[in-house]
Amino acid sequence: MLSIIETRRRIEAGELAPAAAVEAAMAAAKARNGDLKAFASFASDSAAAPGAGPLAGVAVGVKDIIDTADLPTEMGCAAIFGGWRPRADAAIVDRVRELGGSIIGKTETTAFAYLDPAPTLNPHDAARTPGGSSAGSAAAVAAGLIPLAIGTQTAGSVIRPASFCGVAAIKPSFRLLPTVGAKTTAWTLDTLGLFAAAADDLAYALAAISGRDMAFGDDPAGLRFGVSTMPHAGERSPESEAALERAASALAAQGASVTQVTLPGALVEADRLQPTIYQYELHASLGWEWRTQRAAIPPGLAAALAAGEAVSTDDYDRARGAARRARNAAKDLFAEVDVLLTLSAPGPAPARATTGEARFNRLFTLLGTPCVNVPGLRASDGMPIGIQIVAPFARDSRALAAARLLELAIKAL
Amino acid sequence: MLSIIETRRRIEAGELAPAAAVEAAMAAAKARNGDLKAFASFASDSAAAPGAGPLAGVAVGVKDIIDTADLPTEMGCAAIFGGWRPRADAAIVDRVRELGGSIIGKTETTAFAYLDPAPTLNPHDAARTPGGSSAGSAAAVAAGLIPLAIGTQTAGSVIRPASFCGVAAIKPSFRLLPTVGAKTTAWTLDTLGLFAAAADDLAYALAAISGRDMAFGDDPAGLRFGVSTMPHAGERSPESEAALERAASALAAQGASVTQVTLPGALVEADRLQPTIYQYELHASLGWEWRTQRAAIPPGLAAALAAGEAVSTDDYDRARGAARRARNAAKDLFAEVDVLLTLSAPGPAPARATTGEARFNRLFTLLGTPCVNVPGLRASDGMPIGIQIVAPFARDSRALAAARLLELAIKAL
């Protein structure tokens, strides 16, 4: 994979020109796109790469539900948004450009970031899903085409594809990155996320984009890891179960504090009610599409919208209350451990008929807590198995520090 | 003014056809628009008025920063968004249509809902501002052209124009009405609001649109009113100061409990820091406009964007912390009184060179608490002076019940 930090190191050392780095990424992305289908559209070749800024020379892919003034934004649904060109860039797009980053194209997404598969293939096995909904963003980074991609997560749409494709990714704390100009599908859940080669690359990009220090002040070796198998999340593959144990052992072998934790009942209850919130907000957010363009909506999304139409405001308000209680319960949990260690997905990438499930992710999106996918472990057939780090709200730098520690521990296995 | 409830009563009694009600409003709106300039565009005359639904026969004006698929959405800034036509309706637009309401046109707004005046005149005095930023929405209802208008408030953009134009309006609790498809200018502040003839009309429309019961369960005569002069909000006109005292006396004369309250220091501090939050988020939200279309941005907005560019993330995060503390302090305040009674604006509408000031509103937008403007009092020159009711978060029905009580008390003066 292409590392942002290594790219930037070479640029700052004068070994690489920003424009050359961007051109190389563009050429690689175009060459691979016929089979990988990671990109929905490409910027014009003549688009100038800024010569300065912390992201100068960094080629970026942006999920195609995020507005771009100079590229189509088709929402993964050409039947409704075919050829659609917004007037303005989304806030994250403008920010990346302000920092010198070059948006070389829009990445494929499932329709309106829901579950119906995108055309993208998994770089590790063309028969498997790359996951969703940020399918193209995960696949493009995993295939080594670009060092940074932007995605969104409403349930598990960043961490799951990162797990399936074997890349690092962060879903930051809720609202750390403003979603202005990203298509809203659920206003209390939609969260922007980043894909990159490793935790350090994520930290570099997130610090630049958010304007916050992502260096971890304390000694990361002192972090207390709480392992949760999340039994409420249901079935998972035995190989994934074993991978979580290996990750915990690897950390312990490096001297980290690792204990087993049980998620409080309030978190389990909030997880159970997450679909109520998502479906209600999805239906309200896509009201125009549902009422006027129904025939063009794919079946998975249509079922969710129909379910959302049936959710009462009382049920929605009760579920939101449960989410508030869970956020308080999470504070108690994080008094005992510094970060959680869980699976990122129920198993390695399944076949392409689905995009997999968000059972290990949706709770944390609802809580608004930062989550990082740590790649490096693999199933016996070579497919990636991701491990998820979860930190308290607004402790994004801690989540990244813990992820780096786990990366090193896995490498030392 | 046109009352939603009276319009609906006549329709349900068979005295009025929905299409006739909408046509009459459209004709009146078009006839007055040459001088009033309340509407930025009109729907086609052939647009069918639905025959059924709780808003059937209700002609609605929608602020022109809110997306409509069949009408331009120019953001009050034709230099950048001239002729812009979104692909989808905003959630509120779709919801109004689903309920049978007829959107007869888009209402004038200041550019990007900031302070630079819109072309709209105050229906009570063409030399005065109608207020902003929801200028056209307030003026169209005040002039009796339409029974319902949609606006937005980020600081004082619903309550202030309602006060200056002498109409009822509600800024509901934060996120009660999803802002999906409204141009984001500050994601933790932007709130949709409604303008109508009286509190009962607001309650009818808000109940229908939000899907929540807006009937007040308890006896409104038992409500405890806490009067705050809000000294921290600075200078106000003597006639407005007297009007607040008259409102308090009118309530007391009807047997209501009325006491003086002092806003806790945490609220005063949050009010002081509100511009930090607004300017920071404004700059992030309008990043593309600021970086690529600067020459087309009017001077007031340009100054705010420049100020926002200079706000550090540290200062922003500290101000957000102050806002959280103020929300907790507001809970304590509302243990002592059920609603607050304050001025809606520092005085009657000033001359058209400005849109007035949000000094009595911005705190409550930051807190997310429901606010209602109650019209009925006037300055010696006949200009309206609005009184603001503020209720705790999510107690919108209480705010409306208190507003109705005040309306009756003012009528009994």
mmCIF file of N, CA and C in Angstrom, chain B residues 117-228:
data_model
loop_
_atom_site.group_PDB
_atom_site.id
_atom_site.type_symbol
_atom_site.label_atom_id
_atom_site.label_comp_id
_atom_site.label_asym_id
_atom_site.label_seq_id
_atom_site.Cartn_x
_atom_site.Cartn_y
_atom_site.Cartn_z
ATOM 1 N N PRO B 117 -28.473 42.465 4.152
ATOM 2 C CA PRO B 117 -29.920 42.524 3.946
ATOM 3 C C PRO B 117 -30.402 41.873 2.649
ATOM 4 N N ALA B 118 -31.574 41.240 2.732
ATOM 5 C CA ALA B 118 -32.297 40.729 1.569
ATOM 6 C C ALA B 118 -33.108 41.876 0.969
ATOM 7 N N PRO B 119 -33.665 41.699 -0.233
ATOM 8 C CA PRO B 119 -34.431 42.800 -0.849
ATOM 9 C C PRO B 119 -35.804 43.044 -0.207
ATOM 10 N N THR B 120 -36.239 42.153 0.642
ATOM 11 C CA THR B 120 -37.596 42.214 1.206
ATOM 12 C C THR B 120 -37.832 43.459 2.059
ATOM 13 N N LEU B 121 -39.059 43.997 1.995
ATOM 14 C CA LEU B 121 -39.435 45.141 2.822
ATOM 15 C C LEU B 121 -40.265 44.678 4.016
ATOM 16 N N ASN B 122 -40.297 45.493 5.050
ATOM 17 C CA ASN B 122 -41.180 45.204 6.185
ATOM 18 C C ASN B 122 -42.594 45.642 5.821
ATOM 19 N N PRO B 123 -43.578 44.761 5.907
ATOM 20 C CA PRO B 123 -44.948 45.119 5.498
ATOM 21 C C PRO B 123 -45.535 46.276 6.308
ATOM 22 N N HIS B 124 -44.985 46.561 7.491
ATOM 23 C CA HIS B 124 -45.512 47.647 8.320
ATOM 24 C C HIS B 124 -44.905 48.992 7.986
ATOM 25 N N ASP B 125 -43.746 48.988 7.330
ATOM 26 C CA ASP B 125 -43.054 50.241 7.025
ATOM 27 C C ASP B 125 -41.934 49.906 6.053
ATOM 28 N N ALA B 126 -42.068 50.366 4.818
ATOM 29 C CA ALA B 126 -41.125 49.993 3.768
ATOM 30 C C ALA B 126 -39.718 50.504 4.046
ATOM 31 N N ALA B 127 -39.575 51.438 4.978
ATOM 32 C CA ALA B 127 -38.241 51.949 5.287
ATOM 33 C C ALA B 127 -37.516 51.092 6.311
ATOM 34 N N ARG B 128 -38.243 50.143 6.915
ATOM 35 C CA ARG B 128 -37.661 49.312 7.963
ATOM 36 C C ARG B 128 -37.302 47.926 7.428
ATOM 37 N N THR B 129 -36.368 47.288 8.092
ATOM 38 C CA THR B 129 -36.018 45.919 7.738
ATOM 39 C C THR B 129 -37.132 44.964 8.197
ATOM 40 N N PRO B 130 -37.358 43.901 7.443
ATOM 41 C CA PRO B 130 -38.226 42.841 7.950
ATOM 42 C C PRO B 130 -37.461 41.951 8.926
ATOM 43 N N GLY B 131 -36.176 42.240 9.102
ATOM 44 C CA GLY B 131 -35.300 41.342 9.860
ATOM 45 C C GLY B 131 -34.710 40.313 8.931
ATOM 46 N N GLY B 132 -33.862 39.509 9.497
ATOM 47 C CA GLY B 132 -33.238 38.460 8.711
ATOM 48 C C GLY B 132 -32.839 37.337 9.619
ATOM 49 N N SER B 133 -32.424 36.240 9.030
ATOM 50 C CA SER B 133 -32.237 36.060 7.605
ATOM 51 C C SER B 133 -33.491 35.577 6.894
ATOM 52 N N SER B 134 -34.488 35.077 7.636
ATOM 53 C CA SER B 134 -35.699 34.548 6.992
ATOM 54 C C SER B 134 -36.653 35.694 6.670
ATOM 55 N N ALA B 135 -36.173 36.663 5.889
ATOM 56 C CA ALA B 135 -36.895 37.907 5.654
ATOM 57 C C ALA B 135 -38.202 37.672 4.898
ATOM 58 N N GLY B 136 -38.122 36.968 3.782
ATOM 59 C CA GLY B 136 -39.313 36.753 2.958
ATOM 60 C C GLY B 136 -40.354 35.904 3.656
ATOM 61 N N SER B 137 -39.922 34.926 4.417
ATOM 62 C CA SER B 137 -40.864 34.054 5.120
ATOM 63 C C SER B 137 -41.688 34.853 6.124
ATOM 64 N N ALA B 138 -41.003 35.713 6.897
ATOM 65 C CA ALA B 138 -41.703 36.524 7.894
ATOM 66 C C ALA B 138 -42.633 37.527 7.225
ATOM 67 N N ALA B 139 -42.127 38.201 6.195
ATOM 68 C CA ALA B 139 -42.912 39.252 5.550
ATOM 69 C C ALA B 139 -44.135 38.680 4.834
ATOM 70 N N ALA B 140 -43.985 37.523 4.206
ATOM 71 C CA ALA B 140 -45.100 36.935 3.443
ATOM 72 C C ALA B 140 -46.250 36.547 4.369
ATOM 73 N N VAL B 141 -45.921 36.020 5.550
ATOM 74 C CA VAL B 141 -46.980 35.662 6.497
ATOM 75 C C VAL B 141 -47.563 36.934 7.127
ATOM 76 N N ALA B 142 -46.681 37.884 7.468
ATOM 77 C CA ALA B 142 -47.141 39.128 8.096
ATOM 78 C C ALA B 142 -48.077 39.910 7.176
ATOM 79 N N ALA B 143 -47.810 39.849 5.871
ATOM 80 C CA ALA B 143 -48.631 40.578 4.902
ATOM 81 C C ALA B 143 -49.922 39.832 4.585
ATOM 82 N N GLY B 144 -50.111 38.672 5.176
ATOM 83 C CA GLY B 144 -51.354 37.925 4.961
ATOM 84 C C GLY B 144 -51.410 37.206 3.629
ATOM 85 N N LEU B 145 -50.252 36.965 3.027
ATOM 86 C CA LEU B 145 -50.232 36.336 1.705
ATOM 87 C C LEU B 145 -50.349 34.821 1.803
ATOM 88 N N ILE B 146 -49.702 34.229 2.777
ATOM 89 C CA ILE B 146 -49.698 32.769 2.963
ATOM 90 C C ILE B 146 -49.868 32.472 4.457
ATOM 91 N N PRO B 147 -50.445 31.310 4.778
ATOM 92 C CA PRO B 147 -50.646 30.990 6.195
ATOM 93 C C PRO B 147 -49.455 30.305 6.860
ATOM 94 N N LEU B 148 -48.471 29.859 6.072
ATOM 95 C CA LEU B 148 -47.339 29.115 6.662
ATOM 96 C C LEU B 148 -46.079 29.371 5.846
ATOM 97 N N ALA B 149 -44.995 29.646 6.544
ATOM 98 C CA ALA B 149 -43.703 29.778 5.864
ATOM 99 C C ALA B 149 -42.646 29.052 6.678
ATOM 100 N N ILE B 150 -41.645 28.525 5.950
ATOM 101 C CA ILE B 150 -40.529 27.817 6.565
ATOM 102 C C ILE B 150 -39.311 28.735 6.532
ATOM 103 N N GLY B 151 -38.621 28.818 7.656
ATOM 104 C CA GLY B 151 -37.380 29.579 7.718
ATOM 105 C C GLY B 151 -36.312 28.765 8.422
ATOM 106 N N THR B 152 -35.184 29.391 8.682
ATOM 107 C CA THR B 152 -34.131 28.753 9.477
ATOM 108 C C THR B 152 -33.561 29.783 10.438
ATOM 109 N N GLN B 153 -33.048 29.295 11.564
ATOM 110 C CA GLN B 153 -32.404 30.164 12.543
ATOM 111 C C GLN B 153 -31.080 29.545 12.960
ATOM 112 N N THR B 154 -29.999 30.310 12.808
ATOM 113 C CA THR B 154 -28.680 29.889 13.273
ATOM 114 C C THR B 154 -28.266 30.749 14.466
ATOM 115 N N ALA B 155 -28.711 32.009 14.467
ATOM 116 C CA ALA B 155 -28.534 32.890 15.641
ATOM 117 C C ALA B 155 -29.926 33.400 16.035
ATOM 118 N N GLY B 156 -30.516 34.282 15.176
ATOM 119 C CA GLY B 156 -31.846 34.809 15.500
ATOM 120 C C GLY B 156 -32.737 34.955 14.286
ATOM 121 N N SER B 157 -32.520 34.131 13.267
ATOM 122 C CA SER B 157 -33.098 34.357 11.936
ATOM 123 C C SER B 157 -34.550 33.959 11.774
ATOM 124 N N VAL B 158 -35.176 33.401 12.814
ATOM 125 C CA VAL B 158 -36.620 33.157 12.782
ATOM 126 C C VAL B 158 -37.314 34.131 13.744
ATOM 127 N N ILE B 159 -36.855 34.150 14.989
ATOM 128 C CA ILE B 159 -37.541 34.932 16.021
ATOM 129 C C ILE B 159 -37.426 36.440 15.755
ATOM 130 N N ARG B 160 -36.272 36.887 15.276
ATOM 131 C CA ARG B 160 -36.073 38.325 15.045
ATOM 132 C C ARG B 160 -36.966 38.850 13.925
ATOM 133 N N PRO B 161 -36.967 38.239 12.722
ATOM 134 C CA PRO B 161 -37.887 38.750 11.699
ATOM 135 C C PRO B 161 -39.358 38.606 12.103
ATOM 136 N N ALA B 162 -39.689 37.571 12.869
ATOM 137 C CA ALA B 162 -41.074 37.445 13.345
ATOM 138 C C ALA B 162 -41.415 38.618 14.251
ATOM 139 N N SER B 163 -40.463 38.991 15.107
ATOM 140 C CA SER B 163 -40.681 40.127 16.010
ATOM 141 C C SER B 163 -40.851 41.426 15.228
ATOM 142 N N PHE B 164 -39.996 41.647 14.254
ATOM 143 C CA PHE B 164 -40.033 42.892 13.475
ATOM 144 C C PHE B 164 -41.290 42.980 12.588
ATOM 145 N N CYS B 165 -41.756 41.839 12.110
ATOM 146 C CA CYS B 165 -42.910 41.839 11.197
ATOM 147 C C CYS B 165 -44.234 41.605 11.927
ATOM 148 N N GLY B 166 -44.170 41.234 13.217
ATOM 149 C CA GLY B 166 -45.416 41.040 13.973
ATOM 150 C C GLY B 166 -46.151 39.759 13.632
ATOM 151 N N VAL B 167 -45.419 38.651 13.522
ATOM 152 C CA VAL B 167 -46.069 37.348 13.284
ATOM 153 C C VAL B 167 -45.617 36.362 14.359
ATOM 154 N N ALA B 168 -46.391 35.289 14.516
ATOM 155 C CA ALA B 168 -45.986 34.207 15.408
ATOM 156 C C ALA B 168 -44.964 33.340 14.687
ATOM 157 N N ALA B 169 -44.031 32.809 15.456
ATOM 158 C CA ALA B 169 -43.019 31.924 14.859
ATOM 159 C C ALA B 169 -42.452 31.041 15.939
ATOM 160 N N ILE B 170 -42.037 29.857 15.534
ATOM 161 C CA ILE B 170 -41.349 28.970 16.464
ATOM 162 C C ILE B 170 -40.029 28.509 15.866
ATOM 163 N N LYS B 171 -39.002 28.562 16.699
ATOM 164 C CA LYS B 171 -37.757 27.861 16.437
ATOM 165 C C LYS B 171 -37.819 26.642 17.350
ATOM 166 N N PRO B 172 -38.115 25.483 16.801
ATOM 167 C CA PRO B 172 -38.312 24.305 17.663
ATOM 168 C C PRO B 172 -36.989 23.838 18.273
ATOM 169 N N SER B 173 -37.092 22.824 19.110
ATOM 170 C CA SER B 173 -35.898 22.213 19.691
ATOM 171 C C SER B 173 -34.958 21.767 18.574
ATOM 172 N N PHE B 174 -33.658 21.834 18.865
ATOM 173 C CA PHE B 174 -32.648 21.450 17.878
ATOM 174 C C PHE B 174 -32.918 20.035 17.359
ATOM 175 N N ARG B 175 -32.944 19.891 16.064
ATOM 176 C CA ARG B 175 -33.119 18.619 15.357
ATOM 177 C C ARG B 175 -34.522 18.029 15.446
ATOM 178 N N LEU B 176 -35.503 18.770 16.042
ATOM 179 C CA LEU B 176 -36.865 18.240 15.975
ATOM 180 C C LEU B 176 -37.290 18.135 14.508
ATOM 181 N N LEU B 177 -36.950 19.143 13.722
ATOM 182 C CA LEU B 177 -37.196 19.098 12.275
ATOM 183 C C LEU B 177 -35.852 18.886 11.586
ATOM 184 N N PRO B 178 -35.668 17.771 10.886
ATOM 185 C CA PRO B 178 -34.357 17.529 10.261
ATOM 186 C C PRO B 178 -34.028 18.586 9.209
ATOM 187 N N THR B 179 -32.776 19.017 9.205
ATOM 188 C CA THR B 179 -32.334 20.068 8.287
ATOM 189 C C THR B 179 -31.803 19.511 6.970
ATOM 190 N N VAL B 180 -32.006 18.223 6.728
ATOM 191 C CA VAL B 180 -31.509 17.594 5.495
ATOM 192 C C VAL B 180 -31.970 18.388 4.270
ATOM 193 N N GLY B 181 -31.024 18.832 3.463
ATOM 194 C CA GLY B 181 -31.375 19.568 2.251
ATOM 195 C C GLY B 181 -31.470 21.071 2.442
ATOM 196 N N ALA B 182 -31.265 21.546 3.661
ATOM 197 C CA ALA B 182 -31.109 22.985 3.872
ATOM 198 C C ALA B 182 -29.612 23.273 3.835
ATOM 199 N N LYS B 183 -29.237 24.386 3.229
ATOM 200 C CA LYS B 183 -27.815 24.725 3.139
ATOM 201 C C LYS B 183 -27.251 24.844 4.553
ATOM 202 N N THR B 184 -26.229 24.065 4.836
ATOM 203 C CA THR B 184 -25.633 24.126 6.169
ATOM 204 C C THR B 184 -24.765 25.368 6.290
ATOM 205 N N THR B 185 -24.978 26.151 7.355
ATOM 206 C CA THR B 185 -24.084 27.274 7.620
ATOM 207 C C THR B 185 -23.389 27.100 8.966
ATOM 208 N N ALA B 186 -23.954 26.283 9.861
ATOM 209 C CA ALA B 186 -23.327 25.978 11.155
ATOM 210 C C ALA B 186 -24.051 24.755 11.702
ATOM 211 N N TRP B 187 -23.372 23.617 11.676
ATOM 212 C CA TRP B 187 -24.070 22.349 11.875
ATOM 213 C C TRP B 187 -24.576 22.103 13.273
ATOM 214 N N THR B 188 -24.014 22.789 14.285
ATOM 215 C CA THR B 188 -24.556 22.590 15.636
ATOM 216 C C THR B 188 -25.604 23.650 15.980
ATOM 217 N N LEU B 189 -25.879 24.563 15.045
ATOM 218 C CA LEU B 189 -26.801 25.665 15.329
ATOM 219 C C LEU B 189 -28.009 25.701 14.391
ATOM 220 N N ASP B 190 -27.815 25.388 13.120
ATOM 221 C CA ASP B 190 -28.875 25.543 12.116
ATOM 222 C C ASP B 190 -30.148 24.811 12.541
ATOM 223 N N THR B 191 -31.249 25.547 12.573
ATOM 224 C CA THR B 191 -32.524 24.994 13.039
ATOM 225 C C THR B 191 -33.638 25.503 12.136
ATOM 226 N N LEU B 192 -34.490 24.610 11.673
ATOM 227 C CA LEU B 192 -35.641 25.027 10.878
ATOM 228 C C LEU B 192 -36.692 25.643 11.787
ATOM 229 N N GLY B 193 -37.453 26.618 11.247
ATOM 230 C CA GLY B 193 -38.510 27.238 12.027
ATOM 231 C C GLY B 193 -39.740 27.503 11.177
ATOM 232 N N LEU B 194 -40.837 27.786 11.846
ATOM 233 C CA LEU B 194 -42.123 28.004 11.173
ATOM 234 C C LEU B 194 -42.683 29.379 11.538
ATOM 235 N N PHE B 195 -43.301 30.020 10.553
ATOM 236 C CA PHE B 195 -44.006 31.289 10.742
ATOM 237 C C PHE B 195 -45.492 31.083 10.457
ATOM 238 N N ALA B 196 -46.350 31.624 11.292
ATOM 239 C CA ALA B 196 -47.792 31.516 11.059
ATOM 240 C C ALA B 196 -48.489 32.641 11.811
ATOM 241 N N ALA B 197 -49.825 32.656 11.742
ATOM 242 C CA ALA B 197 -50.582 33.773 12.315
ATOM 243 C C ALA B 197 -50.537 33.763 13.834
ATOM 244 N N ALA B 198 -50.624 32.598 14.448
ATOM 245 C CA ALA B 198 -50.730 32.546 15.911
ATOM 246 C C ALA B 198 -50.185 31.225 16.427
ATOM 247 N N ALA B 199 -50.062 31.114 17.761
ATOM 248 C CA ALA B 199 -49.459 29.926 18.376
ATOM 249 C C ALA B 199 -50.218 28.654 18.009
ATOM 250 N N ASP B 200 -51.544 28.732 17.947
ATOM 251 C CA ASP B 200 -52.312 27.533 17.596
ATOM 252 C C ASP B 200 -51.992 27.055 16.180
ATOM 253 N N ASP B 201 -51.770 27.992 15.285
ATOM 254 C CA ASP B 201 -51.407 27.620 13.908
ATOM 255 C C ASP B 201 -50.037 26.959 13.875
ATOM 256 N N LEU B 202 -49.112 27.514 14.667
ATOM 257 C CA LEU B 202 -47.779 26.899 14.749
ATOM 258 C C LEU B 202 -47.880 25.480 15.298
ATOM 259 N N ALA B 203 -48.704 25.308 16.350
ATOM 260 C CA ALA B 203 -48.829 23.991 16.976
ATOM 261 C C ALA B 203 -49.416 22.991 15.979
ATOM 262 N N TYR B 204 -50.399 23.429 15.220
ATOM 263 C CA TYR B 204 -51.015 22.543 14.216
ATOM 264 C C TYR B 204 -49.974 22.103 13.186
ATOM 265 N N ALA B 205 -49.234 23.070 12.660
ATOM 266 C CA ALA B 205 -48.257 22.745 11.606
ATOM 267 C C ALA B 205 -47.095 21.925 12.158
ATOM 268 N N LEU B 206 -46.617 22.293 13.346
ATOM 269 C CA LEU B 206 -45.463 21.584 13.901
ATOM 270 C C LEU B 206 -45.830 20.140 14.264
ATOM 271 N N ALA B 207 -47.039 19.951 14.763
ATOM 272 C CA ALA B 207 -47.488 18.587 15.075
ATOM 273 C C ALA B 207 -47.530 17.749 13.802
ATOM 274 N N ALA B 208 -48.093 18.319 12.749
ATOM 275 C CA ALA B 208 -48.214 17.564 11.492
ATOM 276 C C ALA B 208 -46.838 17.266 10.908
ATOM 277 N N ILE B 209 -45.981 18.260 10.851
ATOM 278 C CA ILE B 209 -44.683 18.096 10.185
ATOM 279 C C ILE B 209 -43.750 17.204 11.001
ATOM 280 N N SER B 210 -43.742 17.384 12.326
ATOM 281 C CA SER B 210 -42.815 16.603 13.158
ATOM 282 C C SER B 210 -43.372 15.230 13.513
ATOM 283 N N GLY B 211 -44.669 15.045 13.350
ATOM 284 C CA GLY B 211 -45.285 13.784 13.753
ATOM 285 C C GLY B 211 -45.370 13.618 15.258
ATOM 286 N N ARG B 212 -45.231 14.728 15.999
ATOM 287 C CA ARG B 212 -45.341 14.674 17.460
ATOM 288 C C ARG B 212 -46.607 15.397 17.920
ATOM 289 N N ASP B 213 -47.108 14.947 19.061
ATOM 290 C CA ASP B 213 -48.253 15.595 19.673
ATOM 291 C C ASP B 213 -47.815 16.954 20.200
ATOM 292 N N MET B 214 -48.460 18.027 19.772
ATOM 293 C CA MET B 214 -48.123 19.348 20.286
ATOM 294 C C MET B 214 -49.203 19.883 21.221
ATOM 295 N N ALA B 215 -50.167 19.017 21.583
ATOM 296 C CA ALA B 215 -51.139 19.421 22.599
ATOM 297 C C ALA B 215 -50.413 19.458 23.942
ATOM 298 N N PHE B 216 -50.769 20.424 24.783
ATOM 299 C CA PHE B 216 -50.112 20.542 26.085
ATOM 300 C C PHE B 216 -50.961 19.789 27.105
ATOM 301 N N GLY B 217 -50.372 18.793 27.734
ATOM 302 C CA GLY B 217 -51.139 17.897 28.597
ATOM 303 C C GLY B 217 -51.680 18.549 29.860
ATOM 304 N N ASP B 218 -50.910 19.470 30.453
ATOM 305 C CA ASP B 218 -51.312 20.057 31.725
ATOM 306 C C ASP B 218 -52.138 21.326 31.499
ATOM 307 N N ASP B 219 -52.619 21.898 32.600
ATOM 308 C CA ASP B 219 -53.361 23.153 32.519
ATOM 309 C C ASP B 219 -52.358 24.289 32.309
ATOM 310 N N PRO B 220 -52.409 24.980 31.178
ATOM 311 C CA PRO B 220 -51.408 26.033 30.931
ATOM 312 C C PRO B 220 -51.492 27.161 31.959
ATOM 313 N N ALA B 221 -52.634 27.294 32.638
ATOM 314 C CA ALA B 221 -52.752 28.352 33.650
ATOM 315 C C ALA B 221 -51.788 28.119 34.804
ATOM 316 N N GLY B 222 -51.301 26.894 34.956
ATOM 317 C CA GLY B 222 -50.365 26.592 36.034
ATOM 318 C C GLY B 222 -48.911 26.847 35.691
ATOM 319 N N LEU B 223 -48.646 27.290 34.478
ATOM 320 C CA LEU B 223 -47.251 27.510 34.070
ATOM 321 C C LEU B 223 -46.600 28.637 34.864
ATOM 322 N N ARG B 224 -45.349 28.401 35.280
ATOM 323 C CA ARG B 224 -44.573 29.426 35.991
ATOM 324 C C ARG B 224 -43.680 30.152 34.990
ATOM 325 N N PHE B 225 -43.934 31.461 34.830
ATOM 326 C CA PHE B 225 -43.143 32.271 33.884
ATOM 327 C C PHE B 225 -41.988 32.929 34.629
ATOM 328 N N GLY B 226 -40.791 32.811 34.082
ATOM 329 C CA GLY B 226 -39.632 33.510 34.622
ATOM 330 C C GLY B 226 -39.235 34.615 33.659
ATOM 331 N N VAL B 227 -39.362 35.858 34.109
ATOM 332 C CA VAL B 227 -39.027 36.993 33.244
ATOM 333 C C VAL B 227 -37.541 37.278 33.341
ATOM 334 N N SER B 228 -36.871 37.350 32.208
ATOM 335 C CA SER B 228 -35.467 37.767 32.207
ATOM 336 C C SER B 228 -35.297 38.961 31.282
#
